[in-house]
Coordinates of C-alpha atoms and ligand atoms in Angstrom, one line a residue:
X1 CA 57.0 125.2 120.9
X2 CA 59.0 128.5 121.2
X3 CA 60.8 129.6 118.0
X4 CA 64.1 128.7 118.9
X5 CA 63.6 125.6 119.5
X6 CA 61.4 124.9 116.5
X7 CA 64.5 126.3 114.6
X8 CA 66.5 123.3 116.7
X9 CA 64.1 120.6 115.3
X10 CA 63.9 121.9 111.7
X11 CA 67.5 122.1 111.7
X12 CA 68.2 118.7 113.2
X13 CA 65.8 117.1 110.7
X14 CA 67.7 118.9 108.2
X15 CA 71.0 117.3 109.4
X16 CA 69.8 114.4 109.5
X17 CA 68.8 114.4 105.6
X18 CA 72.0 115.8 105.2
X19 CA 74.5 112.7 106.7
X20 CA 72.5 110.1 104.4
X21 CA 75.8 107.8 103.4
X22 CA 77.2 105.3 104.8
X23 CA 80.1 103.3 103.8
X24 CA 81.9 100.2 105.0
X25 CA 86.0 99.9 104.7
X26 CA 88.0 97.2 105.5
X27 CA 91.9 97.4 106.2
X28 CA 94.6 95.1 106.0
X29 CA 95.6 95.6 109.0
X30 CA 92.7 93.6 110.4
X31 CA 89.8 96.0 110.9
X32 CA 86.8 97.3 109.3
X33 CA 84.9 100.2 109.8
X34 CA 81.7 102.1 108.9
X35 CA 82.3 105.8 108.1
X36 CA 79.5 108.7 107.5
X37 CA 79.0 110.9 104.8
X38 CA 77.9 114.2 105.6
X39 CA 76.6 117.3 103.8
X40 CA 76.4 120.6 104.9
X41 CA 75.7 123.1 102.5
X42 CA 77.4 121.4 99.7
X43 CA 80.7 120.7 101.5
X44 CA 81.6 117.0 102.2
X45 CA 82.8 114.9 104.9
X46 CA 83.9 111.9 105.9
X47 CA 83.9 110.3 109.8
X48 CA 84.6 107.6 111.7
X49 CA 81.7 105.5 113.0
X50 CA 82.0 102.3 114.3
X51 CA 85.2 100.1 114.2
X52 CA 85.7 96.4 114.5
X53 CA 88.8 94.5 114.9
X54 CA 89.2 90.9 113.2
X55 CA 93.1 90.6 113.0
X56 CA 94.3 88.0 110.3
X57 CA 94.0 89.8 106.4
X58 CA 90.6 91.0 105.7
X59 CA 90.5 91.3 102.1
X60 CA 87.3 91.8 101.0
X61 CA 83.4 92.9 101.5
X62 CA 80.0 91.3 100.8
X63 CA 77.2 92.8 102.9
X64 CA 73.5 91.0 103.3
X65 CA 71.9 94.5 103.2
X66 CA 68.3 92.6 104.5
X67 CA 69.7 90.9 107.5
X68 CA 72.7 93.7 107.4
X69 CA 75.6 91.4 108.0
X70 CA 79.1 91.8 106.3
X71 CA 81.2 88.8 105.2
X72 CA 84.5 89.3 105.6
X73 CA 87.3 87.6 103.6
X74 CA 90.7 87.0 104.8
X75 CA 93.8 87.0 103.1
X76 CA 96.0 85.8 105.1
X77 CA 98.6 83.7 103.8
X78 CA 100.4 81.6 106.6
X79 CA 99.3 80.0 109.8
X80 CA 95.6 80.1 110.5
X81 CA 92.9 82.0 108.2
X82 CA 89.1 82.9 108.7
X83 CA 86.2 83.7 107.4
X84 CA 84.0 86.4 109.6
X85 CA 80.2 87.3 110.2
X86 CA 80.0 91.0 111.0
X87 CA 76.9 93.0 112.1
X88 CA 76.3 96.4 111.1
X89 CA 74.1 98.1 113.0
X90 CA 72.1 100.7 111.9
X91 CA 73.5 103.5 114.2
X92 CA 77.0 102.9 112.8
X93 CA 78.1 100.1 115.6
X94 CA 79.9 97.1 114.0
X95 CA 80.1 93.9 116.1
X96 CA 81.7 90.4 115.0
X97 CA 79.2 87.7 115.1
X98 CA 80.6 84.1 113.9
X99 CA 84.0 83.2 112.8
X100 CA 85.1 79.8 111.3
X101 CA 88.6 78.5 110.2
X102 CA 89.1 78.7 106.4
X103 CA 91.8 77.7 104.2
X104 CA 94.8 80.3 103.1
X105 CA 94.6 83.5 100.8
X106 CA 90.6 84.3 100.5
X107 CA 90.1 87.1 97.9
X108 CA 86.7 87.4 97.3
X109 CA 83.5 86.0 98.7
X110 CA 79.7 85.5 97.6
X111 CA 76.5 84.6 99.2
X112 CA 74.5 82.2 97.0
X113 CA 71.8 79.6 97.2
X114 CA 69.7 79.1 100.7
X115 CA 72.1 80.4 103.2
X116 CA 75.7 79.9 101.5
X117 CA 78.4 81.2 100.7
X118 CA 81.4 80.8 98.4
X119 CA 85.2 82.2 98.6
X120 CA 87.9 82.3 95.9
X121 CA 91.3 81.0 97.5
X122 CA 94.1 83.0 95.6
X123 CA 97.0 82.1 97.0
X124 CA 96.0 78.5 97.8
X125 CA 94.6 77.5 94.2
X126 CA 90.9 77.1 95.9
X127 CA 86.8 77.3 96.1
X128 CA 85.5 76.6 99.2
X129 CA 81.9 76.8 100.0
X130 CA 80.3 77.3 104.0
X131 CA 77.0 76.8 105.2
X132 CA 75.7 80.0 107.1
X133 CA 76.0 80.8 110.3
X134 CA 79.6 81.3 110.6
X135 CA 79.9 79.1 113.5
X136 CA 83.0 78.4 115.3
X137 CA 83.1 74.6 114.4
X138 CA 81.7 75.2 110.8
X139 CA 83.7 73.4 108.4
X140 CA 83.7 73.7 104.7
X141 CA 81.2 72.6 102.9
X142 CA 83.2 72.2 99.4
X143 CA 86.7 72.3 98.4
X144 CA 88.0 72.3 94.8
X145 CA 91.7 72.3 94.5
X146 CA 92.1 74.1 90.6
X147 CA 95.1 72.8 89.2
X148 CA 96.6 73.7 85.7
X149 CA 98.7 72.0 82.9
X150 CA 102.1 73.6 83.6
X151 CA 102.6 77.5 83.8
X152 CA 101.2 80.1 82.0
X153 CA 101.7 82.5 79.4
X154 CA 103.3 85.0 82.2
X155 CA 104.9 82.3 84.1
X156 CA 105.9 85.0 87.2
X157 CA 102.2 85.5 87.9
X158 CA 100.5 82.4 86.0
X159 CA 102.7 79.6 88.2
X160 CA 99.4 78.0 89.5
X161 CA 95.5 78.2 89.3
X162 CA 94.5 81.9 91.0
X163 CA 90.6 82.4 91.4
X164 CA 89.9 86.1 92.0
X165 CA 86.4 85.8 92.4
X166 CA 83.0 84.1 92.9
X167 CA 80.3 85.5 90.8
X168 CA 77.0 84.4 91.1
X169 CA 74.7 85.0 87.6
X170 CA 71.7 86.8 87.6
X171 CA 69.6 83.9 87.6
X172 CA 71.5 82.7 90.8
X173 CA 71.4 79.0 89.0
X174 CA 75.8 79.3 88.1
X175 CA 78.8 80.3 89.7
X176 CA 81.5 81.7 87.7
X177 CA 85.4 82.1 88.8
X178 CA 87.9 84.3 87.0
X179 CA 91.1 82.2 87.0
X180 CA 93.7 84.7 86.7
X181 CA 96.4 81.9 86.8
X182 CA 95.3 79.4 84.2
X183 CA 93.5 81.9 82.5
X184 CA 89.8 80.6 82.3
X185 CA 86.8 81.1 83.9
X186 CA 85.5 78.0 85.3
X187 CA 81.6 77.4 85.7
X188 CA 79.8 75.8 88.2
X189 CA 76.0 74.9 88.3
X190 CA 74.4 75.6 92.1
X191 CA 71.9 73.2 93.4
X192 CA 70.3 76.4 96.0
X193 CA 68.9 74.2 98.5
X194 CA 71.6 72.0 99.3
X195 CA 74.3 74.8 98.7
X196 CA 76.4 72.2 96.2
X197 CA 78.3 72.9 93.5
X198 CA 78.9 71.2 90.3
X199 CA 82.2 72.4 87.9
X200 CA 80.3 72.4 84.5
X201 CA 82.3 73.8 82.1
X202 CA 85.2 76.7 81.2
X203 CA 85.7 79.3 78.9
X204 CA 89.2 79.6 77.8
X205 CA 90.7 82.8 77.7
X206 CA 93.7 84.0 75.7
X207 CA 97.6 83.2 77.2
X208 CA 98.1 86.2 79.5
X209 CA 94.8 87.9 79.5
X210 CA 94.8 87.2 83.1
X211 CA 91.1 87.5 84.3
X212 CA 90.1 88.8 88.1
X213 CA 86.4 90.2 88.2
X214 CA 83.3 90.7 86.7
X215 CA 80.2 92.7 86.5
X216 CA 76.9 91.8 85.1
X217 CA 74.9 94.0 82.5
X218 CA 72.1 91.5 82.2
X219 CA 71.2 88.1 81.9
X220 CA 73.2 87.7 79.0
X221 CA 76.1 90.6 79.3
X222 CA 78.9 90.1 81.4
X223 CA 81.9 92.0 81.6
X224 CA 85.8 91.0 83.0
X225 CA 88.6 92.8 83.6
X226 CA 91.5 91.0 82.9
X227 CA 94.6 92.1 85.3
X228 CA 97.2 90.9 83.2
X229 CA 96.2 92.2 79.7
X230 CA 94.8 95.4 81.4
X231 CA 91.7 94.9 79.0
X232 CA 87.8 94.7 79.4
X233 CA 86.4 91.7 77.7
X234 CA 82.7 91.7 76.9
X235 CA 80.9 88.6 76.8
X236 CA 77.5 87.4 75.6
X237 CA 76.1 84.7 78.0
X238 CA 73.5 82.1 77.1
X239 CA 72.4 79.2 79.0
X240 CA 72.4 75.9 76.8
X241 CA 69.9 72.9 76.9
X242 CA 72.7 71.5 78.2
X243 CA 72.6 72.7 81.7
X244 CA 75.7 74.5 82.2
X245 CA 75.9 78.3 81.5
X246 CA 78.1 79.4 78.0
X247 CA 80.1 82.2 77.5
X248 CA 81.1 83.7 74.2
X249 CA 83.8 87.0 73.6
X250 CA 82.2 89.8 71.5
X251 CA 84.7 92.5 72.7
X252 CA 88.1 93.1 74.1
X253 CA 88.9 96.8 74.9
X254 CA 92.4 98.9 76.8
X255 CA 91.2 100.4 79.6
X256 CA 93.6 104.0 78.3
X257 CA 92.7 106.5 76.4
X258 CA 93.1 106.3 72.5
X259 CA 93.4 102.5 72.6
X260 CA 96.9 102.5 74.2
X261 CA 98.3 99.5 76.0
X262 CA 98.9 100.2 79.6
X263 CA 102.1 101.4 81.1
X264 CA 104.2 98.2 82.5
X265 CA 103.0 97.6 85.7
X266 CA 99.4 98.3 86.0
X267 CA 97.1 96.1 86.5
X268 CA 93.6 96.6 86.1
X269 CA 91.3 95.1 89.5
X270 CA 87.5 95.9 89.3
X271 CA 84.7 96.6 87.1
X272 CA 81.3 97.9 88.1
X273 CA 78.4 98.4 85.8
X274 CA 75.7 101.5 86.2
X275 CA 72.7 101.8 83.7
X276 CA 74.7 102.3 80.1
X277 CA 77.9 102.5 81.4
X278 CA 80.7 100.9 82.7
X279 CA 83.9 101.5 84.8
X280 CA 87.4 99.9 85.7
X281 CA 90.0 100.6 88.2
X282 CA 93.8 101.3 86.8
X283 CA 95.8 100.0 89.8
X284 CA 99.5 101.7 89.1
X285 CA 98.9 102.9 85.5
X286 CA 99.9 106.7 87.0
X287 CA 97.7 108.5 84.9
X288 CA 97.5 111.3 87.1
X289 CA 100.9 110.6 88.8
X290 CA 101.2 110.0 92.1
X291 CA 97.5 109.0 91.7
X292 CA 95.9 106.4 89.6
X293 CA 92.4 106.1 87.5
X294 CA 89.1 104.7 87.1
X295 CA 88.3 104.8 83.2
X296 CA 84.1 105.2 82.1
X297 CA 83.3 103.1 79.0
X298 CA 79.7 103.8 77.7
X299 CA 77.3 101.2 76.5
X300 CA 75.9 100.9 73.1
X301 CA 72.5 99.1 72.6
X302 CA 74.4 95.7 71.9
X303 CA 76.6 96.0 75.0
X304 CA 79.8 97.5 73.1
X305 CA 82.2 99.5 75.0
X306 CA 83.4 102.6 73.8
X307 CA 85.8 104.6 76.2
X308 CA 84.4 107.5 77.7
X309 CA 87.1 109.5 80.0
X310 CA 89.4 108.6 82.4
X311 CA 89.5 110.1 86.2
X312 CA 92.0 110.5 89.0
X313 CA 91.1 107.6 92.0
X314 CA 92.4 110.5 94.4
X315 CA 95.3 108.2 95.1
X316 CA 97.4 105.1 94.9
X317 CA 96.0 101.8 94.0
X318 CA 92.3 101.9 93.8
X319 CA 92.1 98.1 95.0
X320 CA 88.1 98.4 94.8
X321 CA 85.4 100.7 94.3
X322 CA 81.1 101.0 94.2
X323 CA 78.7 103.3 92.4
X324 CA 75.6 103.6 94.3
X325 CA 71.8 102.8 93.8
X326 CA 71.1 106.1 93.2
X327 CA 74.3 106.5 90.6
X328 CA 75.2 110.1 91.5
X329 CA 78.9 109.1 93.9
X330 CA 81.5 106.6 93.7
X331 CA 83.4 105.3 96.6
X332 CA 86.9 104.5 95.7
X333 CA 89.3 102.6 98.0
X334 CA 93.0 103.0 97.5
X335 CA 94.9 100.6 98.8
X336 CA 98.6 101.7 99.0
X337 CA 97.6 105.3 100.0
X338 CA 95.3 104.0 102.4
X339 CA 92.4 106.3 101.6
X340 CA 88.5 106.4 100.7
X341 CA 87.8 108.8 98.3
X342 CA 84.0 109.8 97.3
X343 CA 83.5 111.3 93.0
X344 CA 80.0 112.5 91.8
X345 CA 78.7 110.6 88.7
X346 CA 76.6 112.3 86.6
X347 CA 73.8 110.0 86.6
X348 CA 73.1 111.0 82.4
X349 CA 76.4 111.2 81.3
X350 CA 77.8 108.4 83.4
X351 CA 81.0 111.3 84.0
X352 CA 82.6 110.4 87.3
X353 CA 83.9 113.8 89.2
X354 CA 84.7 116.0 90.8
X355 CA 86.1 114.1 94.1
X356 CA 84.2 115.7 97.0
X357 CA 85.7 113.5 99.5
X358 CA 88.6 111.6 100.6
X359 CA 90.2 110.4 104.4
X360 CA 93.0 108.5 105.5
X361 CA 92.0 105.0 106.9
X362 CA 94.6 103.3 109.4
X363 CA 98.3 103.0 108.1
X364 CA 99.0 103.7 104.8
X365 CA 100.8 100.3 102.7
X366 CA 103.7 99.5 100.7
X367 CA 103.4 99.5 97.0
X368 CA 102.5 95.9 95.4
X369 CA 102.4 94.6 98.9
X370 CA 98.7 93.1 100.5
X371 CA 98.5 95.8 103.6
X372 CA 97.1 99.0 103.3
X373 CA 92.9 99.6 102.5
X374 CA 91.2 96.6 101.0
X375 CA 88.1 96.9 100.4
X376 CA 85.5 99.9 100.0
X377 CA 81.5 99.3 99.6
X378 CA 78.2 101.4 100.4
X379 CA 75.9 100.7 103.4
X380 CA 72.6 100.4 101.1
Ligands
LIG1 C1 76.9 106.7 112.4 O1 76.0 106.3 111.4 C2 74.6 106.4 111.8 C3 73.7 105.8 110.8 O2 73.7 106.6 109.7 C4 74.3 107.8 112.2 O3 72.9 107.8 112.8 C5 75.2 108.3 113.3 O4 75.0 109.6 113.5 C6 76.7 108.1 112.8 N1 77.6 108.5 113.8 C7 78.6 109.4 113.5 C8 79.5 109.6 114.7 O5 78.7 110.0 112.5
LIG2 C1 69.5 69.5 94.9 O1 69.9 68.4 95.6 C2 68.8 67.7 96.2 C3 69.3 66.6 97.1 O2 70.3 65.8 96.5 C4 68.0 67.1 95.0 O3 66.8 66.4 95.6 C5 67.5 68.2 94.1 O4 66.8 67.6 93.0 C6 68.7 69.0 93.7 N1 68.2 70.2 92.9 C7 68.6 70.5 91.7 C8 68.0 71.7 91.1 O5 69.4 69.8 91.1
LIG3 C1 66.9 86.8 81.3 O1 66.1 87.9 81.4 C2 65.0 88.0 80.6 C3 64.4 89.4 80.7 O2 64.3 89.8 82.0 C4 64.0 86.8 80.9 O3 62.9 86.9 80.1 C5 64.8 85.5 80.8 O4 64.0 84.5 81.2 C6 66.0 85.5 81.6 N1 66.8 84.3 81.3 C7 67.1 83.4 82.2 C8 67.9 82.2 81.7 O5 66.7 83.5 83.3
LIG4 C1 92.2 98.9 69.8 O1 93.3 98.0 69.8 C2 93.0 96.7 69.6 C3 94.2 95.8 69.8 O2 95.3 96.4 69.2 C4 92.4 96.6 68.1 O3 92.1 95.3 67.9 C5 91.2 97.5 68.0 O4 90.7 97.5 66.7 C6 91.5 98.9 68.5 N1 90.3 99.7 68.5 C7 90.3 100.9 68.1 C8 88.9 101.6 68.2 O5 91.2 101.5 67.6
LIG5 C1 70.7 93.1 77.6 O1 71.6 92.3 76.8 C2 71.2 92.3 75.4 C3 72.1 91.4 74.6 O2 73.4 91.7 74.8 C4 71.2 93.8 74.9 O3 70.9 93.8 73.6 C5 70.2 94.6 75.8 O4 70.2 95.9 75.3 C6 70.6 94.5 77.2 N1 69.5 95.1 77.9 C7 69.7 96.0 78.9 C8 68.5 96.6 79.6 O5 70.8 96.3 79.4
LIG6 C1 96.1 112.8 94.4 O1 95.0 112.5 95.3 C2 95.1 113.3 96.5 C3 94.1 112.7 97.5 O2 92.8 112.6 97.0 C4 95.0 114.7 96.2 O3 95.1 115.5 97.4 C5 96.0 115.1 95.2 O4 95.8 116.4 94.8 C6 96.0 114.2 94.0 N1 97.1 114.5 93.1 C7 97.0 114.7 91.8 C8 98.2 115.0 91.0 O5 95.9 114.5 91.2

């Protein structure tokens, strides 16, 4: 091999180590796309790989990282809705693969059991469940219509039952769904084989707290951000004789610095759990105006949260973001300003920054409206 072209090889192998990320990003606007992180000496960027379109609202992200399929939730809110199948392929491509007819306003999906999966309805006051494939003629499994007494506490955003998510406990034996409407999180007990669900049980929270989603520490540590209070609550989890799975509140925590109370408007979407520390998304608190936040808590021995520092989300609306495996980058997905934005995390600290990263992703959206980015997540 001549030396130039050993030089070629090294430094093709060396590029190749240095593109090692890959991140999936859906849009609003009906698409979804996996984008590549590159390195080259210490400078990062992001490009566009592959690109599929769904139409409808696609809302949110659960990849099957074995069989490298994405489940795609869809938001939208009149006519016809779906539920999508997706394969990623491993050079970047992105293909749809099944589609089936689901009801109104999907949120947020899970895969759970032997070959299911569960959605939270929002808008329609739902929990459907599917058998997998995604065929064309696949119909829902399960359908629980949530209803409350009356209106809440905040009777503009509490006028009905609102499930924000479907979390599956680390035993995979429960379902849990934040009810940001009637303020509970309802339980449900899985049987894995035939993919049913059983409602088991609530916890109740406080009139306005509002809860969306959740993030598990371990077995028996679970944390929810409530949207509505714009607090973390920390709960202990144990699994009675009874069957169902019991939650109790040791901790209820601002997501601002000093203790504040959030300024009017924002409302707190995600949390996301790494080692002994833990993070939330500040959707329009303007902490670092134009741009919003992503605040660190760390973790004491018992699973207290102490704040740790608060960080710009490179933009407006950080809908959603994901730490990965490693734990040295965030990818944060802001939704009004349409943009995915990479931080480094100091994997002994927990310290989220500097952003090293950030692109424009379709059109950009309209504040407090459901267009713009949706949904960020890494391809690992
Ligand atoms: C897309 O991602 C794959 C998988 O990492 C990579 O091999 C390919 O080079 C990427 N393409 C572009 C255009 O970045
Ligand atoms: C799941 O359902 C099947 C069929 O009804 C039943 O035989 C099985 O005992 C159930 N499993 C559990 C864990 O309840
Ligand atoms: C929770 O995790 C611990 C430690 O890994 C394990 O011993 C225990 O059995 C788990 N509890 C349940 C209900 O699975
Ligand atoms: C933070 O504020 C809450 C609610 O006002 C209060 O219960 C709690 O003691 C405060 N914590 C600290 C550390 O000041
Ligand atoms: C798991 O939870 C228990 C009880 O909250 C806590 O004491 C323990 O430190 C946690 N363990 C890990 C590894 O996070
Ligand atoms: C807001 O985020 C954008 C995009 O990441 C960045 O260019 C800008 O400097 C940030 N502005 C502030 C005030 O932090």
């Amino acid at each position: 091999m001549s030396r130039a072209l050993r030089s070629l090889v090294l430094l093709s192998a060396w590029l190749d180590i240095a593109s090692a990320a890959n991140i999936f990003v859906s849009h609003y606007q009906g698409t979804v796309q996996s984008l590549s992180l590159n390195q080259n000496g210490g400078r990062y960027t992001l490009t566009a790989n592959g690109t599929v379109t769904l139409g409808g609202q696609p809302s949110w992200l659960t990849f099957d990282s074995a069989n490298r399929i994405l489940y795609v939730a869809d938001e939208t809110g009149y006519g016809t809705a779906s539920i999508w199948s997706v394969a990623a392929n491993i050079n970047g491509g992105l293909t749809q693969t099944g589609k089936a007819t689901a009801p109104l306003g999907s949120v947020h999906n899970v895969l759970y059991g032997d070959g299911y999966i569960a959605s939270a309805h929002y808008q329609t006051s739902m929990v459907t469940t599917f058998k997998l494939p995604l065929t064309s003629s696949a119909q829902t499994l399960q359908k629980f219509a949530l209803t409350m007494p009356g209106k809440g506490t905040i009777p503009s955003r509490q006028d009905a039952a609102h499930p924000h998510e479907v979390i599956v406990d680390p035993t995979g034996k429960f379902i849990l769904v934040p009810d940001l409407g009637a303020d509970l999180i309802r339980l449900y007990s899985i049987n894995a084989s035939t993919g049913m669900l059983t409602s088991c049980g609530q916890y109740t929270e406080v009139g306005g707290t509002g809860p969306r989603h959740g993030s598990w520490w371990n077995n028996s540590t679970l944390y929810i951000a409530n949207e509505l209070a714009n607090t973390v609550h920390g709960f202990t989890v144990t699994y009675p004789a009874s069957g169902c799975i019991a939650l109790s509140r040791f901790q209820s925590i601002t997501t601002m610095t000093g203790n504040k109370t959030a300024p009017t408007g924002t409302k707190v979407a995600e949390v996301r759990l790494k080692d002994n520390f833990l993070y939330a998304a500040n959707r329009r608190d303007l902490t670092f105006n134009p741009n919003d936040s992503i605040t660190a808590f760390s973790l004491d021995s018992a699973g207290d949260m102490t704040f740790q520092g608060i960080t710009s989300s490179g933009g407006t609306y950080p809908r959603t973001f994901a730490i990965n495996k490693a734990g040295d980058m965030i990818v944060i997905g802001d939704q009004t300003t349409a943009n995915v934005v990479v931080v480094k995390r100091d994997t002994v600290t927990g310290a989220l920054g500097p952003q090293i990263a950030s692109m424009r992703i379709g059109t950009v959206g309209t504040a407090e409206n459901d267009n713009g980015l949706s949904a960020v997540i890494w391809d690992e």
